[in-house]
Amino acid sequence: MRKAKQNGIERLENYLVKLIQEKGADEEQPGAIRALLVFLKIVSFVFLAIVKIRYFLFDSGLMRRFPLGVQVISIGNVTAGGTGKTPVTEIFARTLSQHGRKVAILSRGYRRKEAPFWQRMFSQVIDPPLVVSDGRRVLLDSAVGGDEPYMLASNLPGVAVVVDRNRVKAGRYAIKRLGCDTIILDDGFQYQKLKHSVEVVLVDSTNPFGNGNMLPRGILREPARHIKRADIIFLTKCRGDVSDVKDEIRKYNKHAQIVECNHMPKVLKDVWSREEYPLSYLNGKTACTLSGIASPKGFENSLRHLGAKVVWCERYADHHRYDASEVLYALNRSADMGADMLVTTEKDAVRFPRFETTPVKCLYLRIAIEILAGGENFDEIISRICFRR
């Protein structure tokens, strides 16, 4: 019963996400939907007012931004949804670590398992943050530490990953207890309690600012003009001419360096054994997919572009926590359809329960950032961080 209720909530969530991402005129919608959109528009004005008040309090000094005494690189965006922050966070952390910096990634650990609210109220100040990785070994799983923190910890040996809602506390812990000298603030553009040294903002070139509305009528977490704070802008999902998007960005920010990049498939891995398969393994194969991410179409289409025949796609809401029956159903359905494999994303794979045997191969597609243009801008930012104390 509880699972059915959860799935019903997720279906409603998926529908609302699709609705707020549409750019068509509200008048084209049925009457009931128009009424809902009017309500969402009113709420978005309230949300905008709250955002403006909050920034006024920080900018006026009535609310304090805390410095940590080390380099703090914020990586974030002005929109909700999948701009691809995790691979960009990974490339920054890996590059800085290779340049000799002792890096810690601070994350909120979105949708991880947490104690009830009343317990968190008493523990936030006194309890230490969760250390997903201390830079030597991974200490927590995805359920406790969060999907993205666990992924980053698994893929970045030598980089610490610390999770806490209070990232000032998490940063101080990383510096004092883990000896870190460089902090990466994951999804940090809106986190103003911590003073940022470098502001990295991601913009999805396929849908830069949605329909121009604030949440919950649109996808903006704050007004698009706020990208004027950015020092460097990563223009993600670039698959062609993006000059129009760059012109739109320049209306808000004249000085920021721009890096054009794309999220490219790199390798296939077995979900449990981690055995690797080249991307060519997909060519001519029949595949089913299982995913719980913000933008599943891009993942599914990437398999088709690699030569796979995708015959069935099962989608859940972003960050869906799978139980054994859901994964087993997808595996059995894949086998019944004669598919060669069930393919999922790396972010989903960390949430799969373990199976000793499966009726078909279960693989995940590993994605990494490929810089297409502006690589010298990325190198310049890395040099600035490494040589500034």
XYZ file of C-alpha atoms in Angstrom:
389
model
C 0.000 0.000 0.000
C 2.776 2.409 0.928
C 4.623 1.579 -2.314
C 1.515 2.184 -4.411
C 1.038 5.563 -2.717
C 4.692 6.438 -3.374
C 4.392 5.499 -7.048
C 1.212 7.584 -7.326
C 3.037 10.583 -5.866
C 5.902 10.037 -8.298
C 3.525 9.921 -11.280
C 1.992 13.206 -10.123
C 5.481 14.669 -9.668
C 6.486 13.601 -13.190
C 3.342 15.154 -14.654
C 3.892 18.460 -12.844
C 7.546 18.554 -13.937
C 6.478 18.027 -17.558
C 3.819 20.738 -17.200
C 6.148 23.433 -15.851
C 8.753 22.667 -18.522
C 6.322 23.301 -21.394
C 6.691 26.626 -23.177
C 3.281 26.785 -24.884
C 0.624 29.390 -24.074
C -1.481 28.654 -20.995
C -4.624 29.447 -23.002
C -4.049 26.290 -25.057
C -4.542 24.072 -21.994
C -7.873 22.604 -20.789
C -9.789 24.683 -18.226
C -8.742 22.717 -15.131
C -5.080 22.817 -16.159
C -5.294 26.565 -16.838
C -6.608 27.080 -13.315
C -3.725 25.023 -11.923
C -1.210 27.056 -13.950
C -2.691 30.319 -12.663
C -2.298 29.042 -9.111
C 1.306 27.988 -9.809
C 2.001 31.414 -11.316
C 0.763 33.136 -8.149
C 2.930 30.869 -6.005
C 5.914 31.631 -8.257
C 5.492 35.371 -7.519
C 5.545 34.585 -3.806
C 8.668 32.471 -4.291
C 10.340 35.289 -6.252
C 9.594 37.722 -3.415
C 11.160 35.330 -0.898
C 14.276 34.957 -3.081
C 14.642 38.741 -3.401
C 14.265 39.272 0.360
C 16.797 36.541 1.074
C 19.430 38.040 -1.238
C 18.773 41.503 0.186
C 19.471 40.182 3.679
C 22.772 38.621 2.582
C 23.873 41.559 0.414
C 23.085 44.078 3.167
C 24.980 42.077 5.791
C 21.903 41.352 7.914
C 22.574 37.695 7.189
C 26.206 36.649 7.224
C 28.276 34.842 4.595
C 30.929 32.785 6.433
C 34.475 32.570 4.981
C 36.445 29.355 5.451
C 39.925 30.702 4.783
C 40.459 28.387 1.782
C 39.363 28.322 -1.840
C 35.613 27.583 -2.146
C 34.444 26.707 -5.656
C 30.672 26.769 -5.982
C 29.148 24.667 -8.779
C 25.448 25.238 -9.398
C 22.765 26.646 -11.657
C 19.739 28.930 -11.705
C 17.323 26.190 -12.792
C 15.900 23.052 -11.262
C 16.518 19.781 -13.069
C 19.338 18.031 -14.833
C 21.996 20.399 -16.135
C 24.679 17.806 -15.340
C 26.312 19.140 -12.171
C 27.761 15.842 -10.984
C 30.101 15.230 -13.979
C 31.235 18.873 -13.871
C 31.890 18.585 -10.127
C 33.857 15.432 -10.873
C 36.086 17.027 -13.519
C 36.851 19.991 -11.235
C 37.660 17.739 -8.270
C 39.800 15.353 -10.307
C 41.746 18.131 -12.053
C 42.392 20.071 -8.846
C 43.477 16.882 -7.069
C 45.892 16.115 -9.924
C 47.346 19.608 -9.453
C 48.182 18.800 -5.839
C 45.193 20.285 -4.043
C 43.590 18.413 -1.155
C 39.959 18.597 -2.238
C 36.716 18.082 -0.340
C 33.291 18.088 -1.977
C 30.488 19.389 0.234
C 26.985 18.154 -0.531
C 23.586 18.392 1.034
C 22.958 14.723 0.133
C 19.616 15.315 -1.564
C 16.955 12.656 -0.825
C 19.183 10.499 1.322
C 17.745 8.693 4.315
C 17.507 11.140 7.194
C 16.284 11.173 10.769
C 12.857 12.710 11.454
C 12.710 16.515 11.415
C 12.394 16.860 15.192
C 15.585 14.828 15.688
C 17.487 16.858 13.086
C 16.523 20.083 14.879
C 18.528 18.963 17.928
C 21.394 17.223 16.083
C 22.321 19.754 13.366
C 24.542 21.825 15.637
C 26.197 19.132 17.746
C 26.493 16.134 15.396
C 29.473 15.991 13.025
C 28.756 15.857 9.292
C 28.616 12.542 7.432
C 31.889 11.579 5.782
C 31.037 9.568 2.671
C 34.734 9.404 1.788
C 37.744 10.609 3.745
C 39.846 10.608 0.574
C 41.253 7.151 1.271
C 38.168 4.949 1.313
C 34.408 5.107 0.824
C 32.724 4.916 4.212
C 28.966 5.200 3.524
C 26.540 3.820 0.937
C 24.143 5.802 -1.271
C 21.152 5.353 1.035
C 22.896 7.046 3.959
C 25.210 9.410 2.098
C 23.086 10.212 -0.970
C 23.292 9.133 -4.605
C 25.591 11.827 -6.013
C 27.935 11.938 -2.985
C 28.373 8.156 -3.163
C 29.004 8.296 -6.925
C 31.581 11.046 -6.499
C 33.275 9.221 -3.643
C 33.462 5.998 -5.689
C 34.900 7.734 -8.767
C 37.320 10.125 -7.052
C 40.003 8.400 -4.968
C 41.948 10.999 -3.037
C 38.992 13.382 -2.792
C 36.953 13.698 0.420
C 33.150 13.864 0.211
C 31.278 15.341 3.187
C 27.501 15.602 3.575
C 25.543 17.975 5.789
C 22.695 20.448 5.369
C 24.932 22.960 7.185
C 27.795 23.201 4.714
C 29.622 25.798 6.789
C 29.982 23.134 9.459
C 30.883 20.532 6.817
C 33.562 22.790 5.343
C 35.148 23.504 8.705
C 35.198 19.775 9.438
C 36.853 18.997 6.075
C 39.568 21.591 6.720
C 40.247 20.764 10.355
C 39.772 16.986 10.459
C 40.573 15.916 6.876
C 43.290 18.459 6.093
C 41.599 19.842 2.974
C 42.738 23.102 1.386
C 40.176 23.363 -1.442
C 36.409 23.079 -1.087
C 33.962 22.314 -3.892
C 30.408 23.260 -3.010
C 28.107 20.949 -4.968
C 24.868 22.675 -6.018
C 26.090 25.790 -4.263
C 24.790 28.755 -6.294
C 21.862 29.329 -3.911
C 23.825 28.432 -0.761
C 24.785 31.907 0.432
C 25.792 31.115 4.027
C 29.210 30.104 2.738
C 31.402 32.702 1.029
C 32.381 31.598 -2.499
C 35.776 32.250 -4.109
C 34.833 31.085 -7.612
C 31.286 30.857 -8.972
C 30.743 28.152 -11.603
C 27.278 28.161 -13.180
C 25.877 25.496 -15.503
C 23.395 26.346 -18.243
C 21.616 23.654 -20.273
C 22.017 24.753 -23.899
C 18.882 22.810 -24.912
C 16.673 24.599 -22.369
C 18.597 27.477 -20.756
C 15.910 29.087 -18.586
C 12.748 27.118 -19.316
C 9.635 29.211 -19.877
C 11.128 32.140 -17.959
C 9.025 31.601 -14.844
C 10.157 30.923 -11.311
C 9.298 27.714 -9.506
C 6.735 26.214 -9.388
C 5.352 27.673 -12.645
C 8.721 27.343 -14.356
C 12.118 25.823 -13.634
C 13.972 28.926 -12.409
C 15.249 28.760 -8.836
C 16.154 32.447 -9.054
C 15.935 35.029 -11.858
C 18.045 34.273 -14.949
C 19.806 37.637 -14.615
C 21.496 36.340 -11.454
C 24.011 34.504 -13.629
C 25.781 37.875 -13.615
C 27.490 36.511 -10.464
C 29.171 33.718 -12.433
C 32.941 33.688 -13.011
C 32.755 30.802 -15.475
C 29.729 29.323 -17.244
C 29.606 25.718 -18.401
C 27.224 25.474 -21.339
C 26.156 21.820 -21.187
C 24.550 19.431 -23.707
C 26.098 21.277 -26.668
C 25.355 19.329 -29.850
C 25.579 22.022 -32.503
C 25.545 25.777 -32.885
C 24.917 27.394 -29.487
C 25.583 31.005 -30.495
C 21.981 32.033 -29.720
C 22.280 30.679 -26.179
C 25.622 32.428 -25.692
C 24.071 35.698 -26.897
C 21.282 35.250 -24.340
C 23.823 34.606 -21.580
C 25.787 37.716 -22.552
C 22.687 39.832 -21.949
C 23.079 38.991 -18.258
C 26.830 38.441 -17.910
C 29.456 40.215 -20.039
C 32.583 39.029 -18.222
C 32.230 35.315 -17.431
C 34.344 32.834 -19.352
C 32.272 30.252 -21.239
C 33.070 26.569 -21.686
C 31.045 24.527 -24.162
C 30.745 20.871 -23.216
C 28.686 17.750 -23.655
C 27.957 14.741 -21.501
C 29.457 11.827 -23.414
C 29.086 8.075 -22.778
C 32.440 6.560 -21.830
C 31.970 2.922 -20.898
C 29.412 0.299 -19.853
C 29.812 -1.440 -16.516
C 28.067 -4.361 -14.858
C 25.946 -2.975 -12.005
C 27.321 -5.403 -9.428
C 30.602 -6.916 -10.663
C 31.789 -3.604 -12.253
C 33.075 -5.589 -15.261
C 33.590 -3.147 -18.130
C 32.225 -3.361 -21.668
C 33.173 -1.015 -24.536
C 30.460 1.206 -25.973
C 30.645 -0.822 -29.174
C 29.077 -3.693 -27.202
C 25.702 -1.956 -27.669
C 25.867 -1.963 -31.449
C 23.164 -4.267 -32.827
C 22.020 -5.357 -29.359
C 18.452 -5.184 -28.048
C 18.137 -3.301 -24.771
C 15.572 -2.268 -22.168
C 16.123 0.650 -19.804
C 15.301 1.412 -16.187
C 15.871 4.925 -14.845
C 14.856 7.400 -12.170
C 16.476 10.644 -13.309
C 15.302 14.145 -14.207
C 15.812 13.799 -17.994
C 15.501 10.131 -19.068
C 15.075 10.837 -22.798
C 18.681 11.939 -23.196
C 19.916 8.723 -21.574
C 17.641 6.529 -23.715
C 18.554 8.326 -26.936
C 22.260 7.978 -26.197
C 21.826 4.187 -26.258
C 20.096 4.422 -29.635
C 22.898 6.594 -30.991
C 25.358 3.909 -29.904
C 23.527 1.339 -32.016
C 21.229 -0.328 -29.490
C 17.622 -1.153 -30.300
C 15.720 0.111 -27.249
C 12.458 -1.840 -27.021
C 11.128 -0.875 -23.570
C 11.754 1.960 -21.110
C 10.686 1.959 -17.472
C 10.867 5.398 -15.813
C 10.554 6.468 -12.198
C 10.825 9.886 -10.557
C 14.219 11.464 -9.974
C 16.121 9.847 -7.065
C 13.588 6.988 -6.814
C 14.691 4.473 -4.198
C 14.255 1.016 -5.790
C 13.102 -2.081 -3.986
C 14.060 -5.584 -5.129
C 10.683 -6.281 -6.769
C 10.961 -3.274 -9.119
C 14.421 -4.183 -10.362
C 13.498 -7.874 -10.630
C 10.368 -6.968 -12.632
C 12.492 -4.930 -15.080
C 15.024 -7.754 -15.411
C 12.312 -10.367 -16.032
C 10.473 -8.091 -18.469
C 13.716 -7.606 -20.388
C 14.237 -11.355 -20.573
C 10.620 -11.956 -21.662
C 11.055 -9.431 -24.494
C 14.202 -11.170 -25.678
C 16.447 -8.234 -24.818
C 20.180 -8.775 -24.481
C 20.453 -6.491 -21.457
C 18.825 -4.069 -19.054
C 20.665 -0.732 -19.038
C 20.437 1.933 -16.355
C 22.308 5.106 -15.401
C 25.228 5.290 -13.007
C 23.135 7.355 -10.589
C 20.420 4.689 -10.608
C 22.864 1.808 -10.282
C 23.970 2.917 -6.815
C 20.343 2.496 -5.665
C 19.880 -1.061 -6.935
C 19.609 -3.892 -4.401
C 22.051 -6.709 -5.016
C 21.198 -9.883 -6.957
C 23.497 -12.900 -7.214
C 22.059 -14.034 -10.567
C 19.947 -12.214 -13.159
C 18.058 -13.434 -16.260
C 19.830 -10.833 -18.459
C 22.908 -8.655 -18.103
C 22.326 -5.510 -16.056
C 24.673 -2.706 -17.092
C 24.995 0.993 -16.379
C 26.233 3.686 -18.732
C 29.029 5.830 -17.332
C 28.935 9.460 -18.502
C 31.730 12.031 -18.377
C 32.138 15.637 -19.452
C 33.854 16.332 -22.755
C 34.948 19.934 -23.286
C 34.212 20.993 -26.855
C 35.281 24.653 -26.783
C 36.741 27.016 -24.197
C 39.137 24.489 -22.688
C 41.647 27.305 -22.171
C 39.056 29.050 -19.968
C 38.772 25.955 -17.788
C 42.567 25.703 -17.556
C 42.790 29.377 -16.573
C 40.247 28.924 -13.773
C 42.111 25.862 -12.485
C 45.389 27.842 -12.471
C 43.717 30.720 -10.657
C 42.425 28.370 -7.961
C 45.744 26.527 -7.566
C 47.901 29.626 -7.243
C 45.570 31.664 -5.087
C 45.667 31.107 -1.346
